[in-house]
Coordinates of C-alpha atoms and ligand atoms in Angstrom, one line a residue:
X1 CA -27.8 -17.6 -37.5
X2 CA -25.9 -16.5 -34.5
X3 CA -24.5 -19.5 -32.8
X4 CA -24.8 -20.0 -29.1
X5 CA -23.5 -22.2 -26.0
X6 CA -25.6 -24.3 -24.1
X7 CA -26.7 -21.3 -22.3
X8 CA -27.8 -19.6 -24.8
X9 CA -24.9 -17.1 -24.4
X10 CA -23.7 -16.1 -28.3
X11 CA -20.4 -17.3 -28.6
X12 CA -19.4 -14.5 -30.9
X13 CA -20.3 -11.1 -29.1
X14 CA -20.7 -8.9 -31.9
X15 CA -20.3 -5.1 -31.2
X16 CA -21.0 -1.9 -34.2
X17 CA -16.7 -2.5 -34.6
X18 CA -16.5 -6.5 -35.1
X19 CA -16.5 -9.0 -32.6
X20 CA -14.9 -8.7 -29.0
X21 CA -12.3 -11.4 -30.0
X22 CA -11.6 -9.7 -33.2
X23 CA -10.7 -6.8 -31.5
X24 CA -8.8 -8.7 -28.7
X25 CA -7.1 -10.5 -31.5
X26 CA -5.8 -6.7 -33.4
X27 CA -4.4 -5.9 -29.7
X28 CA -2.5 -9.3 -29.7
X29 CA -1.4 -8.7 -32.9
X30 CA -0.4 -5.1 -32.1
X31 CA 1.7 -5.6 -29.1
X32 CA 4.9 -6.3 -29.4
X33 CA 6.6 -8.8 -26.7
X34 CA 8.7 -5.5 -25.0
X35 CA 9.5 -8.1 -22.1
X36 CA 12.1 -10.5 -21.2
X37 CA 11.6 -10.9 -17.6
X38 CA 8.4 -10.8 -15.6
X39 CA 6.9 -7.3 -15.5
X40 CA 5.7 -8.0 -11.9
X41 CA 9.3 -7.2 -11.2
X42 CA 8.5 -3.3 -11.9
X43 CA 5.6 -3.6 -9.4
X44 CA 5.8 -2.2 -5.9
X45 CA 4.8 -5.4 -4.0
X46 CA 8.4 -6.9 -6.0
X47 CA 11.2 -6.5 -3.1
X48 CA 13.9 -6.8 -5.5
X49 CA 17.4 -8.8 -4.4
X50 CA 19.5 -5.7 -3.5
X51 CA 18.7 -2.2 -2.5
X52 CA 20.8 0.4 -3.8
X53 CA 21.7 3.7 -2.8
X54 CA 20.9 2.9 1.2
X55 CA 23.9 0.9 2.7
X56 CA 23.8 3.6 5.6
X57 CA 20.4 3.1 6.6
X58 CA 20.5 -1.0 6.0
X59 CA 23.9 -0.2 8.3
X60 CA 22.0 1.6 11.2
X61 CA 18.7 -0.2 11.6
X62 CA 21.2 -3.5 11.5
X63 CA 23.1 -2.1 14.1
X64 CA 20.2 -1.4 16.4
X65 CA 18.7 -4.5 15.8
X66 CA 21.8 -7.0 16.0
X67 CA 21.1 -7.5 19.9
X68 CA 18.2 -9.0 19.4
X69 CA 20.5 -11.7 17.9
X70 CA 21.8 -12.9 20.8
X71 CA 18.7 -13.1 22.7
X72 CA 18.7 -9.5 24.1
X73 CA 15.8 -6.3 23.7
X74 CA 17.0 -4.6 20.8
X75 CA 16.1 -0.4 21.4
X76 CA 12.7 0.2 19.3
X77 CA 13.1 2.1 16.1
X78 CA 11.2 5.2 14.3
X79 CA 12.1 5.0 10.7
X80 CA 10.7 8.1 8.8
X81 CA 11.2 9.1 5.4
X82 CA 9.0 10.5 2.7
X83 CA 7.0 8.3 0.3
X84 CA 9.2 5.7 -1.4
X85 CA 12.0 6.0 0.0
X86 CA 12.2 2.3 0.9
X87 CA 11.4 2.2 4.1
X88 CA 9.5 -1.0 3.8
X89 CA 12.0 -2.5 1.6
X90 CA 14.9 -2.1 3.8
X91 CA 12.7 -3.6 6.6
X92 CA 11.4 -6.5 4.5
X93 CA 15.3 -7.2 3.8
X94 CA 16.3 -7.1 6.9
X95 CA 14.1 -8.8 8.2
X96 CA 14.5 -11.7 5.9
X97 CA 17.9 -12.1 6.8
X98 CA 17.1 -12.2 10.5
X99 CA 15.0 -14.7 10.1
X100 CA 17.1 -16.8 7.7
X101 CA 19.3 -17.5 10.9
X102 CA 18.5 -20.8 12.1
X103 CA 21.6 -21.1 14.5
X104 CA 20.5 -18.6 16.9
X105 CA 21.0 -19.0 20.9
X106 CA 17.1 -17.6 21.4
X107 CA 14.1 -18.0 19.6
X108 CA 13.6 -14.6 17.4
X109 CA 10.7 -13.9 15.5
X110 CA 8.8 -11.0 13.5
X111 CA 5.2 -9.7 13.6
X112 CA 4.5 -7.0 10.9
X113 CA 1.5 -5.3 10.7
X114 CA 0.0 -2.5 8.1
X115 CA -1.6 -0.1 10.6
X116 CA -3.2 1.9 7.4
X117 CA -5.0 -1.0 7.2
X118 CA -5.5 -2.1 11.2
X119 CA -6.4 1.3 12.5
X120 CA -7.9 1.0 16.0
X121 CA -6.4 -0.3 19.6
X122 CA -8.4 -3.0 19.7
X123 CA -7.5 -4.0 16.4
X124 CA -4.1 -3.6 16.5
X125 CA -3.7 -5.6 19.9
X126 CA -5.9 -8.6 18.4
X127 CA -4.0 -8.6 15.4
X128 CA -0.6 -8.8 16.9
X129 CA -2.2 -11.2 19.0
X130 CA -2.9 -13.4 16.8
X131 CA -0.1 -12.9 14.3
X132 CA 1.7 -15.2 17.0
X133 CA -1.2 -18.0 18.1
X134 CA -0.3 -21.5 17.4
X135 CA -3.4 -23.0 16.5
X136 CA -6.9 -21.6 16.0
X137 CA -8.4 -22.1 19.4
X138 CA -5.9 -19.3 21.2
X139 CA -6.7 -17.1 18.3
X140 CA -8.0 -13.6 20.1
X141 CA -11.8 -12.9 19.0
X142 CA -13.6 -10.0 18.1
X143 CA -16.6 -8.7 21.4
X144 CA -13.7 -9.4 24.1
X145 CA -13.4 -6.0 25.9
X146 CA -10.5 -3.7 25.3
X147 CA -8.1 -4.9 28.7
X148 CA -8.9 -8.6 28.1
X149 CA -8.1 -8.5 24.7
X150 CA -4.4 -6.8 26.3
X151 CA -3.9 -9.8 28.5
X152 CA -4.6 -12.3 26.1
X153 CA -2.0 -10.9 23.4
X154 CA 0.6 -10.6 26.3
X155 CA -0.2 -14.3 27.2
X156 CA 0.3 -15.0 23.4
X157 CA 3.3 -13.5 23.4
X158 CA 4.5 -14.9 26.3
X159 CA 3.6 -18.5 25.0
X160 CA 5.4 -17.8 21.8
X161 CA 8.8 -16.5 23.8
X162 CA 11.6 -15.1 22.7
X163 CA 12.3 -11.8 21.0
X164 CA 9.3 -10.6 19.3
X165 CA 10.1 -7.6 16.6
X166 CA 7.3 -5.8 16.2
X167 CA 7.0 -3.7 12.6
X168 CA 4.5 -1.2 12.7
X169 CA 4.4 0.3 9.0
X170 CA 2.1 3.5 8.4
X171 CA 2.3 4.0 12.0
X172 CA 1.0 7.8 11.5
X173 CA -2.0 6.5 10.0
X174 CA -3.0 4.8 12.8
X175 CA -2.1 7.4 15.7
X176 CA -3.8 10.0 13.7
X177 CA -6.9 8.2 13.6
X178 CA -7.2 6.3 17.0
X179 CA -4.5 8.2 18.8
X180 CA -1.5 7.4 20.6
X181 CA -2.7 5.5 23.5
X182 CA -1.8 1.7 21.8
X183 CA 1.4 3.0 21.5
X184 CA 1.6 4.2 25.5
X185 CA 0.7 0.0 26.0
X186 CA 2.8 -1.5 23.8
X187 CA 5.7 0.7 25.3
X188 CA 5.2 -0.5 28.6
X189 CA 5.0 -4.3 27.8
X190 CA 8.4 -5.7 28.1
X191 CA 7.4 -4.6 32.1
X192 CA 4.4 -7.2 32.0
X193 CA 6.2 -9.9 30.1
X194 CA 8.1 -12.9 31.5
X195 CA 9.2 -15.4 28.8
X196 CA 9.5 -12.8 25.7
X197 CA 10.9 -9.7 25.1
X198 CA 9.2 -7.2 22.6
X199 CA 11.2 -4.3 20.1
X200 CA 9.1 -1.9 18.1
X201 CA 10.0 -1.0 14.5
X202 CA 7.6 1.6 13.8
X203 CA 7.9 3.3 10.1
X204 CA 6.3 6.9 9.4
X205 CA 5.9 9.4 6.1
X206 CA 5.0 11.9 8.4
X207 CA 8.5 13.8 9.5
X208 CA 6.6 15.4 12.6
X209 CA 5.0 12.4 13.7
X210 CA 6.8 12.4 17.6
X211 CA 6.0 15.6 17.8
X212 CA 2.4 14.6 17.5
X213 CA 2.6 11.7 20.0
X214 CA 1.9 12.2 24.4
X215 CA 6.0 13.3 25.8
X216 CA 5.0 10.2 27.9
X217 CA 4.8 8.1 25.4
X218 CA 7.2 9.1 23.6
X219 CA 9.7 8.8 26.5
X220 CA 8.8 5.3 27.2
X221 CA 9.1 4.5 23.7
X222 CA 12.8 5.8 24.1
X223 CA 13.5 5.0 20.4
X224 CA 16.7 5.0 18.2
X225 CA 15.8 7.8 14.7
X226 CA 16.5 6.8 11.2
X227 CA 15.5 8.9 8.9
X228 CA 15.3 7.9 5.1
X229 CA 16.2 10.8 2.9
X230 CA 14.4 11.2 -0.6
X231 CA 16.3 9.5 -3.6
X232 CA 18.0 12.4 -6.4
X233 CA 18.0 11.5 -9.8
X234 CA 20.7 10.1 -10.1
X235 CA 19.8 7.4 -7.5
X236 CA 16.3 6.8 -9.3
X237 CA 18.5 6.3 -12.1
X238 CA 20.7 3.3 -11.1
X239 CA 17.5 1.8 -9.0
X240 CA 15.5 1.9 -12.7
X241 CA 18.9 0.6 -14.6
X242 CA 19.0 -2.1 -12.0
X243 CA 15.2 -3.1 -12.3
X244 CA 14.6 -2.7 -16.0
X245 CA 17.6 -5.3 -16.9
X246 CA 15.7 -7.7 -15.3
X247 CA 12.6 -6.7 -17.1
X248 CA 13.2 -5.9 -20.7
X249 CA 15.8 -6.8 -23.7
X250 CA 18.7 -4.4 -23.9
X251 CA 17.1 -2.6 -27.3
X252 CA 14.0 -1.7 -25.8
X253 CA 14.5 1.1 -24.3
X254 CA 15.4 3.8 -25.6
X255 CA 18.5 6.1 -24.7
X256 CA 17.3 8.6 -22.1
X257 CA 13.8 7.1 -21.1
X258 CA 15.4 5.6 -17.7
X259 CA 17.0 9.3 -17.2
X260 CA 13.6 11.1 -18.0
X261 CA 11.5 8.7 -15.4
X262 CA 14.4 9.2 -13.0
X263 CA 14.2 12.9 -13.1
X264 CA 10.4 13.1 -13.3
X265 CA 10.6 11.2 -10.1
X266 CA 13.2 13.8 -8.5
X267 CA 10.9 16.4 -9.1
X268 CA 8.1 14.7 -6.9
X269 CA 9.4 13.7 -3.4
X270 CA 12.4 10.9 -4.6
X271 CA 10.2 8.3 -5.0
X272 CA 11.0 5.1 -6.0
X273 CA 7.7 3.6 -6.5
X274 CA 6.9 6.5 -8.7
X275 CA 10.1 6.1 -10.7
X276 CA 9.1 2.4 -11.2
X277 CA 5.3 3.1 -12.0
X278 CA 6.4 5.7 -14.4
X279 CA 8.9 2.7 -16.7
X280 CA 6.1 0.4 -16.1
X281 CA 3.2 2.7 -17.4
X282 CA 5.2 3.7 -20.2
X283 CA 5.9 0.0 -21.1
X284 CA 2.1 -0.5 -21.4
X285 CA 1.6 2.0 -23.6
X286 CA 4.2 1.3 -25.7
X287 CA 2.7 -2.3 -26.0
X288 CA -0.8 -1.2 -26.3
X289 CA 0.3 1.3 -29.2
X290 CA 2.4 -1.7 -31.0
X291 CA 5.6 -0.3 -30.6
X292 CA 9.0 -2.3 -30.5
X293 CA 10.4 0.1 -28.2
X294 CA 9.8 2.3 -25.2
X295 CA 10.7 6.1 -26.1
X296 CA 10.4 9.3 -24.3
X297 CA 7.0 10.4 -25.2
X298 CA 5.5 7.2 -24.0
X299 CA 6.8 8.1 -20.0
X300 CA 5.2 11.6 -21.5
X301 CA 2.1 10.2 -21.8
X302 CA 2.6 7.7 -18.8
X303 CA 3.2 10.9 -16.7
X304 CA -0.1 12.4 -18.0
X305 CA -2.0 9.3 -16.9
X306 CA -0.4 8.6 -13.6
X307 CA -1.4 12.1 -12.8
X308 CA -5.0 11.5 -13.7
X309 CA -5.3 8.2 -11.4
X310 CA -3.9 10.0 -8.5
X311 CA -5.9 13.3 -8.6
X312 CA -8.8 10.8 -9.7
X313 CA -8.2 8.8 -6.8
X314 CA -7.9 11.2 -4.5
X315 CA -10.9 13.2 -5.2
X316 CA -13.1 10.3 -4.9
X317 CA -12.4 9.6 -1.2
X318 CA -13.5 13.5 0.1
X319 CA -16.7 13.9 1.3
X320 CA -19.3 15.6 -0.9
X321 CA -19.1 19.5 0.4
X322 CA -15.4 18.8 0.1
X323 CA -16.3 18.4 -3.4
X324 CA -18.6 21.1 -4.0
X325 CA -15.9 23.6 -2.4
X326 CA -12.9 22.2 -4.3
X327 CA -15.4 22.6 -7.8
X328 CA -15.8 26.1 -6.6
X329 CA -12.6 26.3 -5.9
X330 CA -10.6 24.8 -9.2
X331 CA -13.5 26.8 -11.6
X332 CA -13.3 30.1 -9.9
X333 CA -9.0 30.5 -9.8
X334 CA -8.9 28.8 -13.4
X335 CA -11.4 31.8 -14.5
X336 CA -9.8 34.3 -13.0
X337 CA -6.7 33.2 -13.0
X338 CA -5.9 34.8 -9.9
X339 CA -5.3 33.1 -6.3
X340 CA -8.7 33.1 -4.3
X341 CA -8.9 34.5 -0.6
X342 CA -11.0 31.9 1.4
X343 CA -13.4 34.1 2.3
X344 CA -14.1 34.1 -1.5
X345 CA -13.7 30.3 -1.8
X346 CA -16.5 29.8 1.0
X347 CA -18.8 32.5 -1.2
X348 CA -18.8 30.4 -3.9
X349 CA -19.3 27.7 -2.3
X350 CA -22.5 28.5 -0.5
X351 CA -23.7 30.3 -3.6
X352 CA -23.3 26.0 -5.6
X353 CA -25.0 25.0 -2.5
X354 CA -27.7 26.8 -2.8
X355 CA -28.0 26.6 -6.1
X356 CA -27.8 22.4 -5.9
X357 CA -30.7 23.2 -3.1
X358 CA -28.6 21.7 0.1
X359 CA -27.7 23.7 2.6
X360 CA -23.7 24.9 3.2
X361 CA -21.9 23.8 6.4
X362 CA -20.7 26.5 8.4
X363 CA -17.5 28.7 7.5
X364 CA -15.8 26.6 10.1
X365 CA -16.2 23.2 8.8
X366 CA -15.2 24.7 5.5
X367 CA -11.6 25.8 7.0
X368 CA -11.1 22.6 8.4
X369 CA -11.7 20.8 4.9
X370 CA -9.6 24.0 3.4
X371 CA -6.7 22.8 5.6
X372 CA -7.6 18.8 4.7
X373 CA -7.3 19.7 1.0
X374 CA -4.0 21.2 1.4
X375 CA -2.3 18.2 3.3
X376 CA -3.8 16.5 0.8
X377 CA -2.1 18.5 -1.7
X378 CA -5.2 19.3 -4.2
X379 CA -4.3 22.5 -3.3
X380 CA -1.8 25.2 -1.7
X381 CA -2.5 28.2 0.9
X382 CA -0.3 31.5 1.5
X383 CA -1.3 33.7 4.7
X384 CA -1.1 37.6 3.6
X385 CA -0.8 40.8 5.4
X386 CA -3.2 43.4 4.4
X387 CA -1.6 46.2 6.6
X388 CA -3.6 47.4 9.2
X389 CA -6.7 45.3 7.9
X390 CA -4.7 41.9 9.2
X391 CA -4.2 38.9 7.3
X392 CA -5.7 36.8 5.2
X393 CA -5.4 33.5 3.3
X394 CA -5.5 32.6 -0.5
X395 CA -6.0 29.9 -2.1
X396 CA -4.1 28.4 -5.3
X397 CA -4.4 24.9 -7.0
X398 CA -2.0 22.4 -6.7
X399 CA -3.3 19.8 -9.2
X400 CA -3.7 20.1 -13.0
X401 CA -8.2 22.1 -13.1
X402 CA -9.2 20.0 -16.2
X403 CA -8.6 16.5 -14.8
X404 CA -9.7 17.2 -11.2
X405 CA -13.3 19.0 -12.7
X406 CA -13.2 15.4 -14.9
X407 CA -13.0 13.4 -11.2
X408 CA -15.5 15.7 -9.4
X409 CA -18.2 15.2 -12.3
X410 CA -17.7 11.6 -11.8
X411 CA -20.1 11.6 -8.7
X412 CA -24.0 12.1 -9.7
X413 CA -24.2 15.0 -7.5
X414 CA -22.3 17.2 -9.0
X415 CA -22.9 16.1 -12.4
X416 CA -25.8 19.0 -12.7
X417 CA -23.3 21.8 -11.9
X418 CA -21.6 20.3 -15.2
X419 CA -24.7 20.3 -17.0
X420 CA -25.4 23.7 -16.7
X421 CA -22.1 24.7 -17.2
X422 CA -22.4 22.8 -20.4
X423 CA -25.8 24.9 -21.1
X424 CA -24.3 28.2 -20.4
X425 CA -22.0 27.0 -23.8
X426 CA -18.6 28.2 -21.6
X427 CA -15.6 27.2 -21.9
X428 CA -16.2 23.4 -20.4
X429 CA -13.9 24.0 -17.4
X430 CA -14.8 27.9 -16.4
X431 CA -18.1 27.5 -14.6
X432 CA -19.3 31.2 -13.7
X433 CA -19.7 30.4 -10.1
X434 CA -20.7 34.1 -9.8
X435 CA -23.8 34.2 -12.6
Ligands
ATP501 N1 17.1 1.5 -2.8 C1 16.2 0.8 -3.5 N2 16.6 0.0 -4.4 C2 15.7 -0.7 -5.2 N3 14.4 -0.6 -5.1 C3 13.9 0.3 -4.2 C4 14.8 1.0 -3.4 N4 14.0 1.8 -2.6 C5 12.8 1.6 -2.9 N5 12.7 0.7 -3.9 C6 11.5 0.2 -4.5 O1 10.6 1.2 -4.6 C7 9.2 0.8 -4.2 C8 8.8 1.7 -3.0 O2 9.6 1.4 -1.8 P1 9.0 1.2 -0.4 O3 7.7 0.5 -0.5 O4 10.1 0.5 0.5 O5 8.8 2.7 0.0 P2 8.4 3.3 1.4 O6 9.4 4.3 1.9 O7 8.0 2.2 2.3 O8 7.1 4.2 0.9 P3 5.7 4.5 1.8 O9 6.1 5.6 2.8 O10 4.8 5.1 0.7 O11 5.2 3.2 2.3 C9 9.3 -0.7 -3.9 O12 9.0 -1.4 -5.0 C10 10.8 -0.9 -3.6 O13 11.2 -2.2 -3.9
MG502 MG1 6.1 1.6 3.1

């Protein structure tokens, strides 16, 4: 008889393998305790205690900043660099120290904000608003109109007094979305305020992010550049070393791995999340797999499935012709093997269209989500001449075919283009767009 809680809930689930718990209980028994330390520590959220390999650009944004120490504006800031480069973690530290200081002449205090995540004026404004409220009743809220939501932050700010550091991080994300017209106001505030003094650390990915941003503003804005350079290998390399102590028992890694994750890092963009992602993968599958140690194959394999979440990740997030055209797309130059001139790339994709029975946006909105894909990097683009014919642009993938056709079957809509790939008995991954 199968037993059962008060709920009637069996408390065995039974599936055609064993039990659940049984087979919870082989993984238990399997993995092997790889860890010494917290593995939290590899995670990207962790701001470890020292940050190595950027002394210079702790020296400058200190330099900048040290003003605001004794009470004065410190100039606002642009940090850019590429994707972990650690741009927020040489903030974060620096901030931290700042406001360890308890002996300081005027009140200083911090307000950082994740514009990826606050992405409008009004949101922005409200946010730093109330980042600096003392109690619930001054707190800004949402229906006040755009100018009134201005004055009241200003009055906040005002109220709080001091020097208010203002970190804007992902500050591209935001202009690109809602513009550069918060940036115009919060440049001109200091002129408006009377009891508190305002500096602007913005942080960017995106190199060319002034030149995308009003000459007013950025004139007003007046700010000091630091810009992050990418991490080589052998900085990736000490940055692991130093993390993976902390982490793991000497013998568990094996000679090389911290080189390899290092390197494979290098190779895309000198990122330090990715180096870390990469140990702390490859530490999972170790432990899943029962291992005692963590070798190179496992950051092989750790690689593999990194690359699979991205593109994964990625792909789900376009809109749904952006998806049809990148099937067309990833099928047609993995059949032929050949880069694909757009004008080809739209062809196929009004020929899925009509085959899926919806009907294909124009060749223009086609070229905008062409361009989209490629600063997205799912794919690449070359502009060629063809003598007196002009030019023309192809097309070439930028991501591995099989595991982005996996992602773009994932939504129902395109599943049908897979099933009658699947009927035509091809090769699973070159769909005749052409038949
Ligand atoms: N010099 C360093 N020493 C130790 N750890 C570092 C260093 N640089 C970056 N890291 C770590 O790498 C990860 C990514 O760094 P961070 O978040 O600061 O990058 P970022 O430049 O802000 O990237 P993004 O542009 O994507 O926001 C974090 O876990 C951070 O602690
Ligand atoms: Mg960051």
């Amino acid at each position: 008889m199968v037993e059962v809680d008060e709920n009637g809930t069996p408390l065995k689930l039974e599936s055609s393998s064993g039990t659940v718990s049984s087979a919870f209980d082989k993984i238990l028994e399997k993995s092997s305790s790889l860890y010494k330390g917290n593995p939290d520590i590899l995670r990207e959220n962790y701001t470890p205690s020292r940050l190595l390999h950027r002394d210079k650009e702790i020296e400058r944004v200190v330099e900048i900043l040290a003003p605001a120490l004794r009470g004065d504006t410190p100039s606002n800031i642009m940090i850019y660099g590429k994707i972990g480069t650690g741009k927020t973690a040489v903030i974060t530290m620096v901030r931290r120290d700042m406001e360890r200081r308890t002996n300081l002449p005027h009140p200083l205090s911090f307000v950082a904000v994740n514009c990826a995540n606050v992405d409008t004026h009004y949101a922005l404004l409200q946010t730093l608003g109330n980042s600096v409220s003392p109690d619930e009743e001054s707190r800004i809220p949402t229906g006040w109109s755009l100018d009134r939501v201005y004055v009241a932050m200003r009055n906040l700010f005002d109220k709080k007094a001091g020097t208010i550091i203002l970190v804007l991080d992902e500050i591209d994300k935001l202009v690109k979305r809602s513009g550069d017209n918060v940036l115009y106001t919060l440049s001109q505030i200091n002129t408006e305020l009377t009891r508190a003094k305002v500096g602007i650390i913005g942080i960017s990915n995106d190199l060319k992010f002034t030149e995308s941003i009003d000459a007013r503003v950025r004139s007003r804005l007046n700010e000091e550049k630091v810009l992050f350079p990418p991490y080589d290998w052998t900085q990736l390399r000490d940055i692991l070393r130093d993390r993976v102590q902390e982490v793991f028992a000497s013998d568990v890694i094996e000679p090389g791995v911290v080189e390899k994750c290092a390197v494979y890092a290098a190779q895309e963009n000198g990122d330090a999340r990715r180096a870390l992602a990469l140990i702390r993968v490859a530490a999972q599958i170790a432990e899943r797999t029962g291992s005692h140690g963590i070798s190179e194959e496992h950051v092989h394999r750790a690689k593999a499935n990194l690359e699979t979440d991205i593109i994964t990740a990625c792909v789900k997030t376009l809109p749904v012709h952006c998806k049809i055209l990148l099937w067309s797309i990833v099928s047609t130059t993995e059949r032929r093997r050949l880069p694909l001139p757009t004008g080809d790339a739209y062809d196929g994709y009004a020929e899925l269209c009509n085959r899926m029975g919806i009907a294909p946006l124009t060749t223009r909105s086609i070229y905008n989500y062409i361009s989209e894909m490629e600063t997205l990097g799912l794919i690449h683009t070359e502009l060629l001449s063809r003598g007196r014919g002009g030019r023309y642009r192809q097309i070439t993938i930028a991501v591995p075919a099989q595991e982005t056709l996996i992602a773009l079957e994932e939504d129902e809509l395109l599943q049908p283009l897979s099933k009658q790939k699947v009927q035509n008995q091809r090769s699973l991954y070159h769909y005749d767009i052409n038949r």
